[in-house]
């Protein structure tokens, strides 16, 4: 645990404004009043298994019904035991004999301005064909398929095709380096790679295949690679290993019944950062995840058939998995998917897309909102945003100023804002103001969803008093919960379930106010949140010390206007003197080892790192120095006072 000890956290936010759901919104909402929410929450809390059982039987298609709701052998959960279902079936086939068959499932907008619409029928056909392609390449149930591509419809098709045959997808965000891809491929023993020649980003081509080539040189388990033609970039195709997507699809049959999969069949692995240098492969399975994302999409986004729903996340993150693909498609929603950057060809692109497709629900990250504010309102005012009825945020807390801007400038003061708190591990949204029911307080994710029972506790596991900070835990299992860390049960038990035995430790600090509203107060571990991306300081440090001239390194976060947090690193050198060239080289080195998203903003050289007597790096001190604060805290345990002095000098 970092030096921000639970239970000793100062509350700095005093937000008293309350925004009730607009009456017209509430009148038409799936959950339309605080009473309705409370009834549902109480019902779920009184008999959690009965609550989920009823929904599972009603909302999912079963090839074979389950005979046990939950097998809870803490911390290992099995939901809907004995049942057989298929996530791709629940996202596609269920809509085929309904009026939704020719409804748009995906409205896709490419960065250069090209567009494609895939109806439910068309998406179903493409998914069936690609599922047959996968089978033809020798991919079967339980095999891991690694996916590294841009935001094209084929990314959705690839995921759903894996789900259809019981293969396990591992999507790797396009900002990661070849080293990071190889690490993940090896950890998961991936059998097949899917990528594209390149992707569009701010008018430039991102060389995806080239990066994959370097990764595959170090991924011995990967046998074959499917390459989508997206930009037409020249790429190197390895005979016998690499195949073009369209060549394979031309030959593929469109007949591929969904495999009848066990409720607990693994659906995907998604790597995320924890408090060690090695990313964790978070494992999600079939039925529970499907039900949880379906229900939370409907409750939180108040999804209706006539909505045009746009989540701006990348499918490389959990938000894209749960709230671009599986949740909305299970509900038969129309989803907007955009390939590129928000500021291409200029800073008004998002708002043009909202106007063009008449988007009704818009879900984005606070870091993006801060960028919109900085870019200026004129880009927003150019477009007609009157179609919007609901806004959401995800990935980090939102500061009240950004919340107010979102509310006024984007939402025209008529759209509720759902600040959704959750994690890769939770599979779906855990706490948020249901838009027709719960009055919002800017900066608070408000209350838990039905079936979710959180608590705020101290290090002994005892609940802290109202209004006091402590560790956030979830006190009972839920269907969307992670089922483990891929290949590492011990780490799963140790990391999430042993601090407060039998309870899920989120890794966030929080407080609960007198109205029962939760306020997330940041991580308890050394995890940074840079532009809504989760990064471990230790991962960055490991990358740095792998450089020949680095002896020791410490990475900390410092406040950043747009990114929320920026990365500052302190480095001690071996054999060489500090230089600007080396500073740049180290930034590039981290970029190469992990990816552009982890590139440090600041690199500071120091003679030694400040440590406590027990040898722990004094991160709080480094954070204070990195952020330029005058106050550097109690330094009496500093091993070497001269270090602090020289670091401070450096600041002058
Ligand atoms: O610290 C919390 C922060 O993001 C972490 C989860 O990151 P990740 O697994 O990458 O998932 C992000 C998308 C769900 C959390 O532990 N976080 C996420 N949403 C919020 C948040 N912090 C405050 N408020 C939120 N709404």
PDB file of N, CA, C and O in Angstrom, residues 283-349:
ATOM      1  N   UNK A 283      -9.729 -12.436 -16.245  1.00  0.00           N
ATOM      2  CA  UNK A 283     -10.550 -13.425 -16.952  1.00  0.00           C
ATOM      3  C   UNK A 283     -12.040 -13.192 -16.711  1.00  0.00           C
ATOM      4  O   UNK A 283     -12.473 -13.076 -15.562  1.00  0.00           O
ATOM      5  N   UNK A 284     -12.787 -13.115 -17.801  1.00  0.00           N
ATOM      6  CA  UNK A 284     -14.249 -13.051 -17.700  1.00  0.00           C
ATOM      7  C   UNK A 284     -14.845 -14.245 -18.441  1.00  0.00           C
ATOM      8  O   UNK A 284     -14.272 -14.734 -19.417  1.00  0.00           O
ATOM      9  N   UNK A 285     -15.991 -14.687 -17.956  1.00  0.00           N
ATOM     10  CA  UNK A 285     -16.596 -15.890 -18.526  1.00  0.00           C
ATOM     11  C   UNK A 285     -17.954 -15.561 -19.152  1.00  0.00           C
ATOM     12  O   UNK A 285     -18.309 -14.395 -19.304  1.00  0.00           O
ATOM     13  N   UNK A 286     -18.703 -16.572 -19.495  1.00  0.00           N
ATOM     14  CA  UNK A 286     -19.803 -16.414 -20.439  1.00  0.00           C
ATOM     15  C   UNK A 286     -21.104 -15.832 -19.852  1.00  0.00           C
ATOM     16  O   UNK A 286     -21.461 -14.680 -20.110  1.00  0.00           O
ATOM     17  N   UNK A 287     -21.830 -16.619 -19.097  1.00  0.00           N
ATOM     18  CA  UNK A 287     -23.214 -16.252 -18.784  1.00  0.00           C
ATOM     19  C   UNK A 287     -23.316 -15.061 -17.821  1.00  0.00           C
ATOM     20  O   UNK A 287     -24.102 -14.128 -18.042  1.00  0.00           O
ATOM     21  N   UNK A 288     -22.540 -15.097 -16.747  1.00  0.00           N
ATOM     22  CA  UNK A 288     -22.635 -14.034 -15.748  1.00  0.00           C
ATOM     23  C   UNK A 288     -22.250 -12.684 -16.335  1.00  0.00           C
ATOM     24  O   UNK A 288     -22.939 -11.676 -16.127  1.00  0.00           O
ATOM     25  N   UNK A 289     -21.172 -12.667 -17.074  1.00  0.00           N
ATOM     26  CA  UNK A 289     -20.719 -11.423 -17.719  1.00  0.00           C
ATOM     27  C   UNK A 289     -21.780 -10.917 -18.685  1.00  0.00           C
ATOM     28  O   UNK A 289     -22.094  -9.721 -18.719  1.00  0.00           O
ATOM     29  N   UNK A 290     -22.334 -11.833 -19.455  1.00  0.00           N
ATOM     30  CA  UNK A 290     -23.345 -11.445 -20.438  1.00  0.00           C
ATOM     31  C   UNK A 290     -24.560 -10.818 -19.743  1.00  0.00           C
ATOM     32  O   UNK A 290     -25.039  -9.743 -20.118  1.00  0.00           O
ATOM     33  N   UNK A 291     -25.027 -11.472 -18.697  1.00  0.00           N
ATOM     34  CA  UNK A 291     -26.199 -10.942 -17.990  1.00  0.00           C
ATOM     35  C   UNK A 291     -25.889  -9.592 -17.356  1.00  0.00           C
ATOM     36  O   UNK A 291     -26.674  -8.641 -17.455  1.00  0.00           O
ATOM     37  N   UNK A 292     -24.711  -9.511 -16.736  1.00  0.00           N
ATOM     38  CA  UNK A 292     -24.392  -8.284 -16.013  1.00  0.00           C
ATOM     39  C   UNK A 292     -24.247  -7.090 -16.957  1.00  0.00           C
ATOM     40  O   UNK A 292     -24.748  -6.002 -16.682  1.00  0.00           O
ATOM     41  N   UNK A 293     -23.584  -7.299 -18.102  1.00  0.00           N
ATOM     42  CA  UNK A 293     -23.428  -6.174 -19.032  1.00  0.00           C
ATOM     43  C   UNK A 293     -24.764  -5.832 -19.688  1.00  0.00           C
ATOM     44  O   UNK A 293     -25.044  -4.666 -19.963  1.00  0.00           O
ATOM     45  N   UNK A 294     -25.585  -6.833 -19.917  1.00  0.00           N
ATOM     46  CA  UNK A 294     -26.891  -6.555 -20.522  1.00  0.00           C
ATOM     47  C   UNK A 294     -27.757  -5.714 -19.575  1.00  0.00           C
ATOM     48  O   UNK A 294     -28.322  -4.686 -19.974  1.00  0.00           O
ATOM     49  N   UNK A 295     -27.856  -6.152 -18.324  1.00  0.00           N
ATOM     50  CA  UNK A 295     -28.734  -5.445 -17.386  1.00  0.00           C
ATOM     51  C   UNK A 295     -28.214  -4.045 -17.073  1.00  0.00           C
ATOM     52  O   UNK A 295     -28.973  -3.075 -17.019  1.00  0.00           O
ATOM     53  N   UNK A 296     -26.891  -3.944 -16.856  1.00  0.00           N
ATOM     54  CA  UNK A 296     -26.356  -2.625 -16.500  1.00  0.00           C
ATOM     55  C   UNK A 296     -26.477  -1.655 -17.678  1.00  0.00           C
ATOM     56  O   UNK A 296     -26.733  -0.471 -17.470  1.00  0.00           O
ATOM     57  N   UNK A 297     -26.324  -2.146 -18.909  1.00  0.00           N
ATOM     58  CA  UNK A 297     -26.511  -1.254 -20.073  1.00  0.00           C
ATOM     59  C   UNK A 297     -27.925  -0.696 -20.078  1.00  0.00           C
ATOM     60  O   UNK A 297     -28.148   0.482 -20.354  1.00  0.00           O
ATOM     61  N   UNK A 298     -28.889  -1.564 -19.796  1.00  0.00           N
ATOM     62  CA  UNK A 298     -30.279  -1.115 -19.849  1.00  0.00           C
ATOM     63  C   UNK A 298     -30.595  -0.145 -18.705  1.00  0.00           C
ATOM     64  O   UNK A 298     -31.187   0.904 -18.918  1.00  0.00           O
ATOM     65  N   UNK A 299     -30.155  -0.520 -17.486  1.00  0.00           N
ATOM     66  CA  UNK A 299     -30.466   0.335 -16.339  1.00  0.00           C
ATOM     67  C   UNK A 299     -29.755   1.687 -16.428  1.00  0.00           C
ATOM     68  O   UNK A 299     -30.354   2.734 -16.236  1.00  0.00           O
ATOM     69  N   UNK A 300     -28.436   1.620 -16.679  1.00  0.00           N
ATOM     70  CA  UNK A 300     -27.618   2.832 -16.550  1.00  0.00           C
ATOM     71  C   UNK A 300     -27.829   3.779 -17.727  1.00  0.00           C
ATOM     72  O   UNK A 300     -27.901   4.992 -17.553  1.00  0.00           O
ATOM     73  N   UNK A 301     -27.914   3.210 -18.936  1.00  0.00           N
ATOM     74  CA  UNK A 301     -28.068   4.081 -20.113  1.00  0.00           C
ATOM     75  C   UNK A 301     -29.527   4.211 -20.517  1.00  0.00           C
ATOM     76  O   UNK A 301     -29.837   4.819 -21.531  1.00  0.00           O
ATOM     77  N   UNK A 302     -30.393   3.583 -19.733  1.00  0.00           N
ATOM     78  CA  UNK A 302     -31.824   3.671 -19.999  1.00  0.00           C
ATOM     79  C   UNK A 302     -32.096   3.328 -21.475  1.00  0.00           C
ATOM     80  O   UNK A 302     -32.907   3.989 -22.138  1.00  0.00           O
ATOM     81  N   UNK A 303     -31.392   2.313 -21.957  1.00  0.00           N
ATOM     82  CA  UNK A 303     -31.433   1.977 -23.385  1.00  0.00           C
ATOM     83  C   UNK A 303     -32.825   1.612 -23.871  1.00  0.00           C
ATOM     84  O   UNK A 303     -33.505   0.781 -23.276  1.00  0.00           O
ATOM     85  N   UNK A 304     -33.211   2.231 -24.964  1.00  0.00           N
ATOM     86  CA  UNK A 304     -34.492   1.921 -25.615  1.00  0.00           C
ATOM     87  C   UNK A 304     -34.193   1.595 -27.067  1.00  0.00           C
ATOM     88  O   UNK A 304     -33.143   1.977 -27.593  1.00  0.00           O
ATOM     89  N   UNK A 305     -35.147   0.969 -27.723  1.00  0.00           N
ATOM     90  CA  UNK A 305     -34.917   0.577 -29.110  1.00  0.00           C
ATOM     91  C   UNK A 305     -34.606   1.757 -30.022  1.00  0.00           C
ATOM     92  O   UNK A 305     -33.854   1.632 -30.974  1.00  0.00           O
ATOM     93  N   UNK A 306     -35.174   2.908 -29.719  1.00  0.00           N
ATOM     94  CA  UNK A 306     -34.986   4.038 -30.634  1.00  0.00           C
ATOM     95  C   UNK A 306     -33.703   4.828 -30.359  1.00  0.00           C
ATOM     96  O   UNK A 306     -33.394   5.782 -31.074  1.00  0.00           O
ATOM     97  N   UNK A 307     -32.938   4.423 -29.362  1.00  0.00           N
ATOM     98  CA  UNK A 307     -31.724   5.180 -29.043  1.00  0.00           C
ATOM     99  C   UNK A 307     -30.609   4.966 -30.058  1.00  0.00           C
ATOM    100  O   UNK A 307     -30.490   3.907 -30.669  1.00  0.00           O
ATOM    101  N   UNK A 308     -29.801   6.001 -30.202  1.00  0.00           N
ATOM    102  CA  UNK A 308     -28.535   5.900 -30.933  1.00  0.00           C
ATOM    103  C   UNK A 308     -27.473   6.130 -29.872  1.00  0.00           C
ATOM    104  O   UNK A 308     -27.351   7.235 -29.322  1.00  0.00           O
ATOM    105  N   UNK A 309     -26.755   5.073 -29.585  1.00  0.00           N
ATOM    106  CA  UNK A 309     -25.882   5.055 -28.425  1.00  0.00           C
ATOM    107  C   UNK A 309     -24.427   5.118 -28.871  1.00  0.00           C
ATOM    108  O   UNK A 309     -24.006   4.340 -29.727  1.00  0.00           O
ATOM    109  N   UNK A 310     -23.673   6.043 -28.286  1.00  0.00           N
ATOM    110  CA  UNK A 310     -22.254   6.152 -28.656  1.00  0.00           C
ATOM    111  C   UNK A 310     -21.368   6.169 -27.419  1.00  0.00           C
ATOM    112  O   UNK A 310     -21.433   7.095 -26.621  1.00  0.00           O
ATOM    113  N   UNK A 311     -20.552   5.142 -27.315  1.00  0.00           N
ATOM    114  CA  UNK A 311     -19.508   5.082 -26.296  1.00  0.00           C
ATOM    115  C   UNK A 311     -18.196   5.306 -27.027  1.00  0.00           C
ATOM    116  O   UNK A 311     -17.862   4.567 -27.944  1.00  0.00           O
ATOM    117  N   UNK A 312     -17.447   6.336 -26.636  1.00  0.00           N
ATOM    118  CA  UNK A 312     -16.256   6.719 -27.408  1.00  0.00           C
ATOM    119  C   UNK A 312     -15.008   5.928 -27.029  1.00  0.00           C
ATOM    120  O   UNK A 312     -13.931   6.200 -27.527  1.00  0.00           O
ATOM    121  N   UNK A 313     -15.147   4.963 -26.127  1.00  0.00           N
ATOM    122  CA  UNK A 313     -13.973   4.185 -25.703  1.00  0.00           C
ATOM    123  C   UNK A 313     -13.437   3.345 -26.857  1.00  0.00           C
ATOM    124  O   UNK A 313     -14.081   3.197 -27.890  1.00  0.00           O
ATOM    125  N   UNK A 314     -12.271   2.786 -26.658  1.00  0.00           N
ATOM    126  CA  UNK A 314     -11.686   1.860 -27.624  1.00  0.00           C
ATOM    127  C   UNK A 314     -12.005   0.442 -27.141  1.00  0.00           C
ATOM    128  O   UNK A 314     -12.006   0.172 -25.932  1.00  0.00           O
ATOM    129  N   UNK A 315     -12.252  -0.443 -28.090  1.00  0.00           N
ATOM    130  CA  UNK A 315     -12.552  -1.836 -27.703  1.00  0.00           C
ATOM    131  C   UNK A 315     -11.335  -2.492 -27.042  1.00  0.00           C
ATOM    132  O   UNK A 315     -11.443  -3.520 -26.383  1.00  0.00           O
ATOM    133  N   UNK A 316     -10.171  -1.853 -27.135  1.00  0.00           N
ATOM    134  CA  UNK A 316      -8.981  -2.340 -26.436  1.00  0.00           C
ATOM    135  C   UNK A 316      -9.072  -2.236 -24.920  1.00  0.00           C
ATOM    136  O   UNK A 316      -8.221  -2.762 -24.210  1.00  0.00           O
ATOM    137  N   UNK A 317     -10.089  -1.558 -24.408  1.00  0.00           N
ATOM    138  CA  UNK A 317     -10.276  -1.441 -22.959  1.00  0.00           C
ATOM    139  C   UNK A 317     -11.583  -2.115 -22.559  1.00  0.00           C
ATOM    140  O   UNK A 317     -12.446  -2.369 -23.389  1.00  0.00           O
ATOM    141  N   UNK A 318     -11.755  -2.307 -21.267  1.00  0.00           N
ATOM    142  CA  UNK A 318     -12.963  -3.005 -20.796  1.00  0.00           C
ATOM    143  C   UNK A 318     -14.227  -2.231 -21.172  1.00  0.00           C
ATOM    144  O   UNK A 318     -15.264  -2.825 -21.481  1.00  0.00           O
ATOM    145  N   UNK A 319     -14.153  -0.903 -21.182  1.00  0.00           N
ATOM    146  CA  UNK A 319     -15.351  -0.126 -21.502  1.00  0.00           C
ATOM    147  C   UNK A 319     -15.860  -0.491 -22.893  1.00  0.00           C
ATOM    148  O   UNK A 319     -17.071  -0.623 -23.108  1.00  0.00           O
ATOM    149  N   UNK A 320     -14.941  -0.673 -23.833  1.00  0.00           N
ATOM    150  CA  UNK A 320     -15.339  -1.061 -25.183  1.00  0.00           C
ATOM    151  C   UNK A 320     -15.917  -2.466 -25.224  1.00  0.00           C
ATOM    152  O   UNK A 320     -16.885  -2.726 -25.943  1.00  0.00           O
ATOM    153  N   UNK A 321     -15.337  -3.374 -24.463  1.00  0.00           N
ATOM    154  CA  UNK A 321     -15.871  -4.747 -24.422  1.00  0.00           C
ATOM    155  C   UNK A 321     -17.324  -4.733 -23.916  1.00  0.00           C
ATOM    156  O   UNK A 321     -18.224  -5.288 -24.530  1.00  0.00           O
ATOM    157  N   UNK A 322     -17.492  -4.103 -22.759  1.00  0.00           N
ATOM    158  CA  UNK A 322     -18.783  -4.215 -22.072  1.00  0.00           C
ATOM    159  C   UNK A 322     -19.841  -3.268 -22.622  1.00  0.00           C
ATOM    160  O   UNK A 322     -21.019  -3.619 -22.656  1.00  0.00           O
ATOM    161  N   UNK A 323     -19.400  -2.055 -23.033  1.00  0.00           N
ATOM    162  CA  UNK A 323     -20.407  -1.044 -23.392  1.00  0.00           C
ATOM    163  C   UNK A 323     -20.318  -0.516 -24.820  1.00  0.00           C
ATOM    164  O   UNK A 323     -20.956   0.481 -25.139  1.00  0.00           O
ATOM    165  N   UNK A 324     -19.516  -1.189 -25.682  1.00  0.00           N
ATOM    166  CA  UNK A 324     -19.715  -1.007 -27.122  1.00  0.00           C
ATOM    167  C   UNK A 324     -20.272  -2.320 -27.654  1.00  0.00           C
ATOM    168  O   UNK A 324     -21.240  -2.346 -28.396  1.00  0.00           O
ATOM    169  N   UNK A 325     -19.667  -3.419 -27.208  1.00  0.00           N
ATOM    170  CA  UNK A 325     -20.067  -4.709 -27.757  1.00  0.00           C
ATOM    171  C   UNK A 325     -21.164  -5.395 -26.943  1.00  0.00           C
ATOM    172  O   UNK A 325     -22.343  -5.316 -27.280  1.00  0.00           O
ATOM    173  N   UNK A 326     -20.757  -6.091 -25.901  1.00  0.00           N
ATOM    174  CA  UNK A 326     -21.645  -7.101 -25.335  1.00  0.00           C
ATOM    175  C   UNK A 326     -22.916  -6.565 -24.679  1.00  0.00           C
ATOM    176  O   UNK A 326     -23.989  -7.147 -24.869  1.00  0.00           O
ATOM    177  N   UNK A 327     -22.808  -5.497 -23.899  1.00  0.00           N
ATOM    178  CA  UNK A 327     -24.008  -4.982 -23.226  1.00  0.00           C
ATOM    179  C   UNK A 327     -25.025  -4.433 -24.212  1.00  0.00           C
ATOM    180  O   UNK A 327     -26.170  -4.906 -24.296  1.00  0.00           O
ATOM    181  N   UNK A 328     -24.625  -3.435 -25.011  1.00  0.00           N
ATOM    182  CA  UNK A 328     -25.602  -2.834 -25.935  1.00  0.00           C
ATOM    183  C   UNK A 328     -26.142  -3.817 -26.970  1.00  0.00           C
ATOM    184  O   UNK A 328     -27.345  -3.826 -27.242  1.00  0.00           O
ATOM    185  N   UNK A 329     -25.283  -4.668 -27.545  1.00  0.00           N
ATOM    186  CA  UNK A 329     -25.774  -5.591 -28.570  1.00  0.00           C
ATOM    187  C   UNK A 329     -26.738  -6.616 -27.980  1.00  0.00           C
ATOM    188  O   UNK A 329     -27.705  -7.007 -28.636  1.00  0.00           O
ATOM    189  N   UNK A 330     -26.507  -7.039 -26.749  1.00  0.00           N
ATOM    190  CA  UNK A 330     -27.470  -7.956 -26.103  1.00  0.00           C
ATOM    191  C   UNK A 330     -28.843  -7.317 -26.002  1.00  0.00           C
ATOM    192  O   UNK A 330     -29.855  -8.006 -25.960  1.00  0.00           O
ATOM    193  N   UNK A 331     -28.855  -5.988 -25.902  1.00  0.00           N
ATOM    194  CA  UNK A 331     -30.131  -5.267 -25.807  1.00  0.00           C
ATOM    195  C   UNK A 331     -30.704  -4.890 -27.173  1.00  0.00           C
ATOM    196  O   UNK A 331     -31.717  -4.194 -27.248  1.00  0.00           O
ATOM    197  N   UNK A 332     -30.008  -5.270 -28.237  1.00  0.00           N
ATOM    198  CA  UNK A 332     -30.499  -4.919 -29.572  1.00  0.00           C
ATOM    199  C   UNK A 332     -30.378  -3.437 -29.880  1.00  0.00           C
ATOM    200  O   UNK A 332     -31.158  -2.889 -30.663  1.00  0.00           O
ATOM    201  N   UNK A 333     -29.390  -2.794 -29.289  1.00  0.00           N
ATOM    202  CA  UNK A 333     -29.224  -1.343 -29.460  1.00  0.00           C
ATOM    203  C   UNK A 333     -28.518  -1.018 -30.770  1.00  0.00           C
ATOM    204  O   UNK A 333     -27.888  -1.871 -31.376  1.00  0.00           O
ATOM    205  N   UNK A 334     -28.628   0.246 -31.177  1.00  0.00           N
ATOM    206  CA  UNK A 334     -27.835   0.760 -32.295  1.00  0.00           C
ATOM    207  C   UNK A 334     -26.641   1.501 -31.713  1.00  0.00           C
ATOM    208  O   UNK A 334     -26.797   2.443 -30.936  1.00  0.00           O
ATOM    209  N   UNK A 335     -25.452   1.023 -32.103  1.00  0.00           N
ATOM    210  CA  UNK A 335     -24.216   1.505 -31.510  1.00  0.00           C
ATOM    211  C   UNK A 335     -23.413   2.282 -32.555  1.00  0.00           C
ATOM    212  O   UNK A 335     -23.197   1.790 -33.655  1.00  0.00           O
ATOM    213  N   UNK A 336     -22.973   3.475 -32.196  1.00  0.00           N
ATOM    214  CA  UNK A 336     -22.051   4.216 -33.065  1.00  0.00           C
ATOM    215  C   UNK A 336     -20.634   3.792 -32.702  1.00  0.00           C
ATOM    216  O   UNK A 336     -20.298   3.632 -31.530  1.00  0.00           O
ATOM    217  N   UNK A 337     -19.822   3.575 -33.726  1.00  0.00           N
ATOM    218  CA  UNK A 337     -18.425   3.203 -33.482  1.00  0.00           C
ATOM    219  C   UNK A 337     -17.573   4.127 -34.353  1.00  0.00           C
ATOM    220  O   UNK A 337     -17.809   4.234 -35.554  1.00  0.00           O
ATOM    221  N   UNK A 338     -16.616   4.804 -33.742  1.00  0.00           N
ATOM    222  CA  UNK A 338     -15.780   5.760 -34.484  1.00  0.00           C
ATOM    223  C   UNK A 338     -14.321   5.324 -34.421  1.00  0.00           C
ATOM    224  O   UNK A 338     -13.823   4.955 -33.366  1.00  0.00           O
ATOM    225  N   UNK A 339     -13.678   5.390 -35.571  1.00  0.00           N
ATOM    226  CA  UNK A 339     -12.320   4.852 -35.677  1.00  0.00           C
ATOM    227  C   UNK A 339     -11.221   5.741 -35.096  1.00  0.00           C
ATOM    228  O   UNK A 339     -10.234   5.240 -34.575  1.00  0.00           O
ATOM    229  N   UNK A 340     -11.408   7.052 -35.194  1.00  0.00           N
ATOM    230  CA  UNK A 340     -10.217   7.896 -35.081  1.00  0.00           C
ATOM    231  C   UNK A 340     -10.160   8.823 -33.896  1.00  0.00           C
ATOM    232  O   UNK A 340     -10.741   8.587 -32.835  1.00  0.00           O
ATOM    233  N   UNK A 341      -9.453   9.910 -34.110  1.00  0.00           N
ATOM    234  CA  UNK A 341      -9.179  10.874 -33.049  1.00  0.00           C
ATOM    235  C   UNK A 341     -10.307  11.903 -32.946  1.00  0.00           C
ATOM    236  O   UNK A 341     -10.966  12.214 -33.938  1.00  0.00           O
ATOM    237  N   UNK A 342     -10.505  12.463 -31.739  1.00  0.00           N
ATOM    238  CA  UNK A 342     -11.561  13.469 -31.564  1.00  0.00           C
ATOM    239  C   UNK A 342     -11.210  14.794 -32.232  1.00  0.00           C
ATOM    240  O   UNK A 342     -12.090  15.613 -32.456  1.00  0.00           O
ATOM    241  N   UNK A 343      -9.927  14.982 -32.551  1.00  0.00           N
ATOM    242  CA  UNK A 343      -9.523  16.276 -33.132  1.00  0.00           C
ATOM    243  C   UNK A 343      -9.020  16.102 -34.571  1.00  0.00           C
ATOM    244  O   UNK A 343      -8.015  16.675 -34.961  1.00  0.00           O
ATOM    245  N   UNK A 344      -9.736  15.294 -35.328  1.00  0.00           N
ATOM    246  CA  UNK A 344      -9.378  15.124 -36.733  1.00  0.00           C
ATOM    247  C   UNK A 344     -10.623  15.113 -37.595  1.00  0.00           C
ATOM    248  O   UNK A 344     -11.535  14.371 -37.272  1.00  0.00           O
ATOM    249  N   UNK A 345     -10.761  15.861 -38.669  1.00  0.00           N
ATOM    250  CA  UNK A 345      -9.782  16.854 -39.111  1.00  0.00           C
ATOM    251  C   UNK A 345      -9.694  18.085 -38.210  1.00  0.00           C
ATOM    252  O   UNK A 345      -8.747  18.843 -38.334  1.00  0.00           O
ATOM    253  N   UNK A 346     -10.678  18.278 -37.327  1.00  0.00           N
ATOM    254  CA  UNK A 346     -10.489  19.346 -36.340  1.00  0.00           C
ATOM    255  C   UNK A 346     -11.216  18.979 -35.051  1.00  0.00           C
ATOM    256  O   UNK A 346     -11.788  17.891 -34.919  1.00  0.00           O
ATOM    257  N   UNK A 347     -11.195  19.895 -34.101  1.00  0.00           N
ATOM    258  CA  UNK A 347     -11.665  19.593 -32.745  1.00  0.00           C
ATOM    259  C   UNK A 347     -13.181  19.473 -32.633  1.00  0.00           C
ATOM    260  O   UNK A 347     -13.714  19.247 -31.557  1.00  0.00           O
ATOM    261  N   UNK A 348     -13.871  19.619 -33.744  1.00  0.00           N
ATOM    262  CA  UNK A 348     -15.331  19.510 -33.694  1.00  0.00           C
ATOM    263  C   UNK A 348     -15.832  18.137 -34.127  1.00  0.00           C
ATOM    264  O   UNK A 348     -17.048  17.918 -34.215  1.00  0.00           O
ATOM    265  N   UNK A 349     -14.933  17.207 -34.401  1.00  0.00           N
ATOM    266  CA  UNK A 349     -15.342  15.937 -35.024  1.00  0.00           C
ATOM    267  C   UNK A 349     -16.408  15.175 -34.229  1.00  0.00           C
ATOM    268  O   UNK A 349     -17.387  14.690 -34.796  1.00  0.00           O
TER     269      UNK A 349
END
